Coordinates of C-alpha atoms (C1' of nucleotides) in Angstrom, one line a residue:
Chain A
M1 CA 0.2 0.2 0.0
L2 CA 1.3 3.4 -0.9
N3 CA 2.0 5.7 1.9
E4 CA -0.4 8.4 0.5
E5 CA -3.2 6.0 0.8
K6 CA -2.2 4.7 4.0
R7 CA -2.2 8.5 5.3
D8 CA -5.8 9.0 3.8
I9 CA -7.3 5.8 5.2
T10 CA -6.0 6.7 8.6
S11 CA -7.1 10.4 8.5
N12 CA -10.5 9.3 7.2
K13 CA -11.0 6.7 9.9
I14 CA -10.0 9.2 12.5
V15 CA -12.1 11.9 11.3
K16 CA -15.1 9.3 11.1
V17 CA -14.5 8.0 14.6
A18 CA -14.0 11.6 15.8
H19 CA -17.3 12.6 14.2
S20 CA -19.5 10.0 15.8
L21 CA -18.0 10.6 19.1
F22 CA -18.1 14.3 19.2
M23 CA -21.7 14.5 17.9
E24 CA -22.9 12.0 20.4
F25 CA -21.1 13.1 23.6
G26 CA -19.8 16.8 22.7
Y27 CA -16.3 18.2 22.2
K28 CA -15.1 18.4 25.7
A29 CA -16.6 15.0 26.8
V30 CA -14.4 13.2 24.2
S31 CA -11.0 12.7 24.8
T32 CA -8.0 12.2 22.2
R33 CA -7.5 8.7 23.7
E34 CA -11.0 7.6 23.3
I35 CA -10.9 8.4 19.7
A36 CA -7.6 6.8 19.3
D37 CA -8.9 3.8 20.9
V38 CA -11.8 3.1 18.8
C39 CA -9.4 3.7 15.8
G40 CA -7.0 1.1 17.1
L41 CA -4.3 3.6 17.4
T42 CA -2.2 5.2 20.2
Q43 CA -3.0 8.8 21.2
P44 CA 0.1 10.6 19.8
T45 CA -0.9 9.1 16.4
L46 CA -3.6 11.6 16.1
Y47 CA -1.1 14.4 16.3
H48 CA 0.6 13.2 13.3
H49 CA -2.4 13.6 11.5
F50 CA -4.0 16.7 13.0
K51 CA -2.3 19.8 14.8
N52 CA -4.5 19.5 17.8
K53 CA -7.7 18.4 18.9
K54 CA -9.6 21.6 17.7
A55 CA -8.1 21.2 14.2
L56 CA -9.7 17.5 14.2
Y57 CA -13.0 18.8 15.4
L58 CA -12.9 21.4 12.5
E59 CA -12.2 18.7 10.0
V60 CA -15.1 16.8 11.5
L61 CA -17.3 19.9 11.1
R62 CA -15.9 20.6 7.5
T63 CA -16.7 17.1 6.3
E64 CA -20.1 16.8 8.1
L65 CA -21.4 19.9 6.8
Y66 CA -20.1 19.8 3.2
E67 CA -21.7 16.2 2.9
M68 CA -25.0 17.7 4.4
Q69 CA -25.0 20.5 1.8
I70 CA -24.5 18.3 -1.0
A71 CA -27.1 16.1 0.1
L72 CA -29.7 18.8 0.7
E73 CA -29.2 20.5 -2.4
R74 CA -29.5 17.3 -4.4
I75 CA -33.0 16.8 -2.5
I76 CA -34.2 20.4 -3.2
R77 CA -33.2 19.8 -6.8
R78 CA -35.1 16.5 -7.2
Y79 CA -38.3 17.5 -5.4
D80 CA -40.3 20.7 -6.8
D81 CA -43.5 20.3 -4.5
L82 CA -43.2 22.3 -1.4
E83 CA -44.5 19.6 1.0
Q84 CA -42.7 16.9 -0.5
C85 CA -39.4 18.7 -0.5
L86 CA -39.8 19.9 3.1
Y87 CA -40.9 16.2 4.0
Q88 CA -37.7 14.7 2.2
V89 CA -35.4 17.2 3.7
T90 CA -36.6 16.5 7.0
Y91 CA -36.5 12.8 6.8
Y92 CA -32.8 12.9 5.4
I93 CA -31.8 15.1 8.5
L94 CA -33.7 12.8 11.1
I95 CA -32.1 9.7 9.7
N96 CA -28.5 11.1 9.2
K97 CA -28.1 13.4 12.3
P98 CA -29.5 11.6 15.4
S99 CA -29.7 14.7 17.7
S100 CA -26.3 16.3 16.8
I101 CA -27.3 19.7 15.6
S102 CA -27.8 21.0 19.0
Q103 CA -24.6 19.5 20.4
M104 CA -22.9 21.2 17.5
F105 CA -24.2 24.4 18.1
R106 CA -23.0 24.4 21.9
D107 CA -19.6 23.2 21.0
I108 CA -19.4 25.7 18.4
E109 CA -20.5 28.5 20.8
I110 CA -18.5 27.3 23.6
E111 CA -15.3 25.6 22.7
M112 CA -14.4 27.4 19.3
E113 CA -12.5 30.6 19.1
D114 CA -13.9 33.6 17.2
Q115 CA -11.6 33.1 14.1
H116 CA -12.9 29.6 13.4
R117 CA -16.5 30.5 14.6
K118 CA -16.8 32.8 11.4
Q119 CA -15.4 30.1 9.2
I120 CA -17.9 27.6 10.7
K121 CA -20.7 29.8 10.4
K122 CA -19.9 30.2 6.8
W123 CA -19.9 26.4 6.3
W124 CA -23.2 26.0 8.5
I125 CA -25.1 28.5 6.2
D126 CA -24.2 27.0 3.0
A127 CA -25.0 23.5 4.5
Y128 CA -28.3 24.1 6.4
Q129 CA -29.6 27.4 6.4
A130 CA -29.3 28.4 2.8
P131 CA -30.5 25.3 1.2
I132 CA -33.5 25.1 3.6
A133 CA -34.4 28.8 3.3
S134 CA -34.3 28.5 -0.4
I135 CA -37.4 26.1 -0.2
F136 CA -39.3 28.6 2.0
E137 CA -38.3 31.5 -0.4
K138 CA -39.5 29.4 -3.3
G139 CA -43.1 28.7 -1.4
I140 CA -43.1 32.4 -0.7
K141 CA -42.7 33.3 -4.4
E142 CA -45.3 30.8 -5.5
A143 CA -47.7 32.5 -3.1
K144 CA -48.0 28.9 -1.1
L145 CA -46.9 30.4 2.0
R146 CA -48.4 33.0 4.1
N147 CA -47.2 36.7 3.8
P148 CA -44.1 36.8 5.8
A149 CA -44.5 40.4 6.7
E150 CA -47.7 39.5 8.6
F151 CA -46.5 36.3 10.1
G152 CA -43.2 36.6 10.6
T153 CA -42.1 33.7 8.5
F154 CA -39.3 34.9 6.4
P155 CA -37.3 32.5 4.6
V156 CA -34.4 32.2 7.1
P157 CA -36.3 32.4 10.4
S158 CA -38.6 29.6 8.8
A159 CA -35.6 27.4 8.1
Y160 CA -34.7 27.7 11.9
L161 CA -38.5 26.8 12.9
L162 CA -37.8 23.4 10.9
L163 CA -34.2 22.8 12.2
N164 CA -35.4 23.5 15.6
L165 CA -38.2 20.7 15.3
I166 CA -35.8 18.4 13.9
S167 CA -32.7 18.8 16.1
T168 CA -33.7 18.4 19.7
K169 CA -34.2 14.9 21.0
G170 CA -36.6 14.4 24.1
P171 CA -35.7 12.2 26.8
E172 CA -37.7 9.3 25.4
Q173 CA -37.7 9.7 21.7
G174 CA -35.7 6.8 20.1
Q175 CA -35.1 7.3 16.3
S176 CA -36.0 4.1 14.6
E177 CA -36.2 4.3 10.9
K178 CA -39.8 3.8 10.5
H179 CA -40.4 6.4 13.3
A180 CA -38.4 8.8 11.4
K181 CA -40.8 8.7 8.8
E182 CA -43.8 9.4 10.9
Q183 CA -42.1 12.2 12.6
A184 CA -41.0 13.9 9.5
K185 CA -44.5 13.7 8.1
L186 CA -45.8 15.3 11.4
Y187 CA -43.1 18.0 11.5
T188 CA -44.0 19.2 7.8
R189 CA -47.6 18.8 8.3
V190 CA -47.7 20.9 11.4
L191 CA -45.2 23.4 10.1
L192 CA -47.3 23.9 6.9
Y193 CA -50.9 23.6 8.2
G194 CA -50.7 24.0 12.1
M195 CA -52.6 21.8 14.7
S196 CA -55.9 24.0 15.0
F197 CA -59.1 23.1 13.0
P198 CA -59.0 25.0 9.9
E199 CA -62.8 25.4 10.1
I200 CA -62.6 27.4 13.2
R201 CA -59.7 29.8 12.5
D202 CA -60.8 33.2 13.1
Chain B
M1 CA -26.0 34.6 62.0
L2 CA -27.2 31.1 62.7
N3 CA -25.1 28.1 61.5
E4 CA -28.1 26.6 60.0
E5 CA -28.8 30.0 58.2
K6 CA -25.1 30.0 56.9
R7 CA -25.2 26.6 55.8
D8 CA -28.5 27.3 53.8
I9 CA -27.0 30.4 52.3
T10 CA -23.9 28.9 51.0
S11 CA -25.6 25.9 49.8
N12 CA -28.2 27.9 47.8
K13 CA -25.4 30.0 46.3
I14 CA -23.8 26.8 45.4
V15 CA -26.9 25.5 43.5
K16 CA -27.6 28.7 42.0
V17 CA -24.0 29.2 40.6
A18 CA -23.8 25.6 39.7
H19 CA -27.1 26.0 37.9
S20 CA -26.0 28.6 35.5
L21 CA -22.8 27.0 34.7
F22 CA -24.0 23.4 34.1
M23 CA -26.7 24.8 31.9
E24 CA -24.6 27.0 30.0
F25 CA -21.7 24.7 29.4
G26 CA -22.7 21.2 30.2
Y27 CA -22.0 18.9 33.1
K28 CA -18.7 17.6 32.1
A29 CA -17.3 21.3 30.8
V30 CA -17.9 22.5 34.4
S31 CA -15.3 21.8 37.1
T32 CA -16.0 21.7 40.7
R33 CA -13.4 24.3 41.1
E34 CA -15.1 26.7 38.7
I35 CA -18.0 26.4 40.8
A36 CA -16.4 27.0 44.0
D37 CA -14.4 30.0 42.3
V38 CA -17.5 31.7 41.3
C39 CA -19.0 31.3 44.7
G40 CA -15.9 32.5 46.5
L41 CA -15.4 29.6 48.1
T42 CA -12.6 26.6 47.8
Q43 CA -13.2 23.5 45.9
P44 CA -13.3 21.0 48.9
T45 CA -16.0 23.1 50.5
L46 CA -18.3 21.9 47.9
Y47 CA -17.9 18.5 49.1
H48 CA -19.1 19.5 52.7
H49 CA -22.3 20.5 51.3
F50 CA -22.8 18.0 48.5
K51 CA -21.8 14.3 48.6
N52 CA -20.1 14.6 45.1
K53 CA -20.5 16.5 41.7
K54 CA -23.3 14.3 40.5
A55 CA -25.5 14.8 43.6
L56 CA -24.9 18.7 43.2
Y57 CA -26.1 18.2 39.6
L58 CA -29.1 16.3 40.7
E59 CA -29.9 19.1 43.4
V60 CA -29.5 21.9 40.5
L61 CA -31.9 19.8 38.3
R62 CA -34.5 19.0 41.1
T63 CA -34.8 22.8 42.0
E64 CA -34.9 23.8 38.5
L65 CA -37.5 21.4 37.4
Y66 CA -39.7 22.2 40.4
E67 CA -39.4 26.0 40.0
M68 CA -40.5 25.3 36.2
Q69 CA -43.4 23.2 37.1
I70 CA -44.8 25.7 39.6
A71 CA -44.5 28.5 37.2
L72 CA -46.1 26.5 34.3
E73 CA -48.9 25.3 36.2
R74 CA -49.6 28.8 37.6
I75 CA -49.6 30.1 33.9
I76 CA -52.0 27.3 32.8
R77 CA -54.3 28.0 35.6
R78 CA -54.4 31.8 34.8
Y79 CA -54.9 31.5 30.9
D80 CA -58.1 29.7 29.8
D81 CA -57.4 30.4 25.9
L82 CA -55.6 28.0 23.8
E83 CA -53.5 30.4 22.1
Q84 CA -53.2 32.9 24.8
C85 CA -52.0 29.7 27.2
L86 CA -49.4 28.6 24.6
Y87 CA -48.0 31.9 24.2
Q88 CA -47.5 32.6 27.8
V89 CA -46.0 29.2 28.4
T90 CA -43.7 29.9 25.4
Y91 CA -42.6 33.2 26.5
Y92 CA -41.9 32.3 29.9
I93 CA -39.7 29.3 29.1
L94 CA -37.9 31.6 26.3
I95 CA -36.9 34.2 29.2
N96 CA -36.1 31.8 31.9
K97 CA -34.4 29.1 29.9
P98 CA -31.8 30.2 27.5
S99 CA -31.3 27.3 25.6
S100 CA -30.7 25.1 28.5
I101 CA -33.1 22.1 27.9
S102 CA -31.1 20.5 25.0
Q103 CA -28.3 20.7 27.2
M104 CA -30.2 19.2 29.8
F105 CA -31.4 16.3 27.8
R106 CA -27.6 15.5 26.7
D107 CA -26.4 15.5 30.3
I108 CA -29.1 13.4 31.6
E109 CA -28.7 10.8 28.8
I110 CA -24.9 10.7 29.0
E111 CA -23.6 11.6 32.4
M112 CA -26.3 10.2 34.6
E113 CA -26.7 6.7 35.8
D114 CA -29.9 4.6 35.3
Q115 CA -31.1 5.0 38.8
H116 CA -30.9 8.8 38.7
R117 CA -32.4 8.9 35.1
K118 CA -35.6 7.6 36.5
Q119 CA -35.8 10.0 39.1
I120 CA -35.0 13.0 36.9
K121 CA -37.6 11.7 34.3
K122 CA -40.0 11.8 36.9
W123 CA -39.3 15.4 37.6
W124 CA -39.1 16.4 34.0
I125 CA -42.5 15.0 33.1
D126 CA -44.1 16.8 36.1
A127 CA -42.4 20.0 35.1
Y128 CA -42.5 20.2 31.5
Q129 CA -44.4 17.1 29.8
A130 CA -47.4 17.0 31.6
P131 CA -48.4 20.6 32.1
I132 CA -47.9 21.4 28.5
A133 CA -49.5 18.4 27.3
S134 CA -52.5 19.3 29.4
I135 CA -53.0 22.3 27.4
F136 CA -53.2 20.5 24.0
E137 CA -55.3 18.0 25.8
K138 CA -57.8 20.6 26.5
G139 CA -57.6 21.9 23.1
I140 CA -58.4 18.6 21.9
K141 CA -61.5 18.2 24.1
E142 CA -62.7 21.5 23.3
A143 CA -62.4 20.5 19.7
K144 CA -60.2 23.5 18.9
L145 CA -57.3 21.3 17.8
R146 CA -57.0 18.7 14.6
N147 CA -58.1 15.0 15.2
P148 CA -55.2 13.4 16.8
A149 CA -55.7 10.2 15.3
E150 CA -55.5 11.7 11.8
F151 CA -52.9 14.1 12.4
G152 CA -50.5 12.5 14.9
T153 CA -50.9 15.5 17.3
F154 CA -51.8 13.7 20.5
P155 CA -51.0 15.6 23.6
V156 CA -47.6 14.4 24.6
P157 CA -46.0 14.5 21.2
S158 CA -47.6 17.9 20.9
A159 CA -45.8 19.1 24.0
Y160 CA -42.5 18.1 22.6
L161 CA -43.2 19.8 19.2
L162 CA -43.4 23.0 21.3
L163 CA -40.3 22.3 23.5
N164 CA -38.4 21.3 20.4
L165 CA -39.3 24.6 18.7
I166 CA -38.2 26.5 21.7
S167 CA -35.4 24.7 23.2
T168 CA -32.8 24.6 20.5
K169 CA -30.9 28.0 19.9
G170 CA -29.4 28.7 16.4
P171 CA -26.0 29.9 15.8
E172 CA -27.2 33.7 15.5
Q173 CA -30.4 33.9 17.6
G174 CA -29.9 36.2 20.4
Q175 CA -32.5 36.1 23.2
S176 CA -33.3 39.7 23.9
E177 CA -36.4 40.4 26.1
K178 CA -38.3 41.9 23.3
H179 CA -37.2 39.3 20.7
A180 CA -38.5 36.6 23.0
K181 CA -42.1 38.0 22.6
E182 CA -41.8 38.1 18.9
Q183 CA -40.4 34.7 19.0
A184 CA -43.1 33.4 21.4
K185 CA -45.8 34.8 19.2
L186 CA -44.3 33.1 15.9
Y187 CA -43.8 29.8 17.7
T188 CA -47.5 29.5 18.9
R189 CA -49.0 30.9 15.6
V190 CA -46.9 28.6 13.4
L191 CA -47.8 25.8 15.7
L192 CA -51.4 26.3 15.6
Y193 CA -52.1 27.7 12.2
G194 CA -48.9 26.5 10.0
M195 CA -47.2 28.6 7.5
S196 CA -49.3 27.7 4.6
F197 CA -51.9 30.0 2.9
P198 CA -55.4 28.9 4.5
E199 CA -57.3 29.6 1.1
I200 CA -55.3 26.8 -0.8
R201 CA -55.1 24.0 1.6
D202 CA -56.5 21.1 -0.3
Chain C
dT1 C1' 20.9 -1.2 -1.9
dA2 C1' 21.3 3.4 0.2
dA3 C1' 19.1 7.1 1.8
dA4 C1' 15.3 10.1 2.6
dA5 C1' 10.4 10.3 3.8
dC6 C1' 7.0 9.0 6.4
dA7 C1' 3.8 6.4 9.8
dA8 C1' 3.2 5.0 14.2
dT9 C1' 5.2 3.9 18.4
dT10 C1' 7.1 4.6 23.6
dA11 C1' 7.8 7.6 27.2
dT12 C1' 6.9 11.5 29.3
dC13 C1' 5.4 16.3 30.4
dA14 C1' 2.6 19.8 32.9
dA15 C1' -2.0 21.1 33.7
dC16 C1' -6.4 19.8 35.4
dT17 C1' -9.8 16.5 37.2
dG18 C1' -13.0 14.7 41.2
dA19 C1' -12.2 13.6 45.8
dT20 C1' -10.4 12.9 50.8
dA21 C1' -7.8 13.9 55.4
dG22 C1' -6.8 16.8 58.8
dA23 C1' -6.2 21.4 60.5
dA24 C1' -7.9 25.9 61.5
dG25 C1' -11.1 28.9 62.5
dT26 C1' -16.0 30.3 63.6
dG27 C1' -20.3 30.3 66.1
dT28 C1' -23.5 27.9 69.9
dA29 C1' -24.6 26.0 74.1
dT30 C1' -23.7 24.8 78.8
Chain D
dA1 C1' -15.1 30.3 79.8
dT2 C1' -15.1 25.7 78.2
dA3 C1' -16.5 22.2 75.2
dC4 C1' -19.0 21.0 71.3
dA5 C1' -20.6 21.5 66.6
dC6 C1' -19.8 23.2 62.4
dT7 C1' -18.0 25.6 58.4
dT8 C1' -14.1 26.6 55.6
dC9 C1' -9.4 26.1 54.7
dT10 C1' -4.6 23.8 53.3
dA11 C1' -2.4 20.0 51.7
dT12 C1' -2.5 16.3 48.9
dC13 C1' -4.1 11.9 46.3
dA14 C1' -4.5 9.3 42.0
dG15 C1' -6.2 9.4 37.4
dT16 C1' -6.9 11.8 33.3
dT17 C1' -6.2 15.5 30.1
dG18 C1' -4.0 17.5 25.5
dA19 C1' 0.3 17.8 24.0
dT20 C1' 5.6 16.9 22.9
dA21 C1' 10.2 14.6 22.0
dA22 C1' 12.8 10.9 20.6
dT23 C1' 12.6 6.3 18.7
dT24 C1' 11.3 2.3 16.0
dG25 C1' 10.0 0.1 11.8
dT26 C1' 8.3 0.7 7.1
dT27 C1' 8.0 2.6 2.4
dT28 C1' 9.3 5.2 -1.4
dT29 C1' 13.0 7.1 -4.4
dA30 C1' 17.4 7.7 -6.2

DNA sequence: TAAAACAATTATCAACTGATAGAAGTGTAT
DNA sequence: ATACACTTCTATCAGTTGATAATTGTTTTA
């Protein structure tokens, strides 16, 4: 095996393992030794591949957010119907991000320095905010959604409404594969149509 | 000053400080020395008032959740109208819990042992889930909300819909006092009436 | 094949973690 | 005033943290 390949393989494995650990337990709660152990490596080896723990976390975020951006843009391109599109996006995030978004926010806010935060924010906007906001923007243009000026549902805040619904995991909500479909359906329906009886809206 | 008073004062201060630190940075990221420093005490003093770090965290949760329970029950008793009640509850949580709920979930899930988790879950249900679910239950009984069997909006899942909307804080949402009112209004309206044009609902 | 480049190791570091023991100080009660 | 209870302190512990230096072994290149 070439050294170049070897390096890539190891680096990718580290990033992959670090990703799952960081997202589940948070930046501070995961030690570099834990990551190395799961990878079958010794801890100093991580420092051969990444400058320090923060650099590794940054790389985790970069790959994570880039993959999400590609996936969401593909879904949005594929589905033209507003409700269908929202459902697919919601389902994809539910399946692929088991409760990692809020953890991410905290770690970015607390553990990262300003210089990195700006870079991460850019990645975040490209990956989540912009794609999802574009769905709502289209819905508004096509007059399928309420007047944002009256209801406060501008594209970007609307994107966060959806993301908030998705991202927090309650103390007893497991995320099975079929349950995710039901949840995605519920989220999109409530977001679009609300919980009240349509007949008695004043 | 009586020794008894002194002890209570110190204990309360520790709990109060620990509360703000734990909720902002998470259980693992906050050291007992940090808590002691903010209290103007030395670290071993904490161990005179609490058996260990976990016991302190438990006490923090207990007081926090109990206060929330009292407050929510009071609000629900006061406001009879569904929308008004949801708005007030949302506003209260937004003001008093700056993004601490999701952090709490994580810490309970990850850092606590099973025996404590069950106790905490009970506190949680009494403080958040049951009161908020009761609002939706009433709305369903009064036929102000959709048929849960068709829409999936049973009282308890509905409560989590609201809590999810409230609890996650995006990467750029500050929580000023006036902004909280707008946000609370937006959340309740969207939850009840949805984002779509009422006219073109099929 | 020799040497240069590279990956991964062992050994180690200072700083920090939660936690304990025992002394010192402070207030209470007889 | 003396004895006691209680609060807080200093000193210290073993374990863990992120990080570095020097070494070993492997691969690539000349």
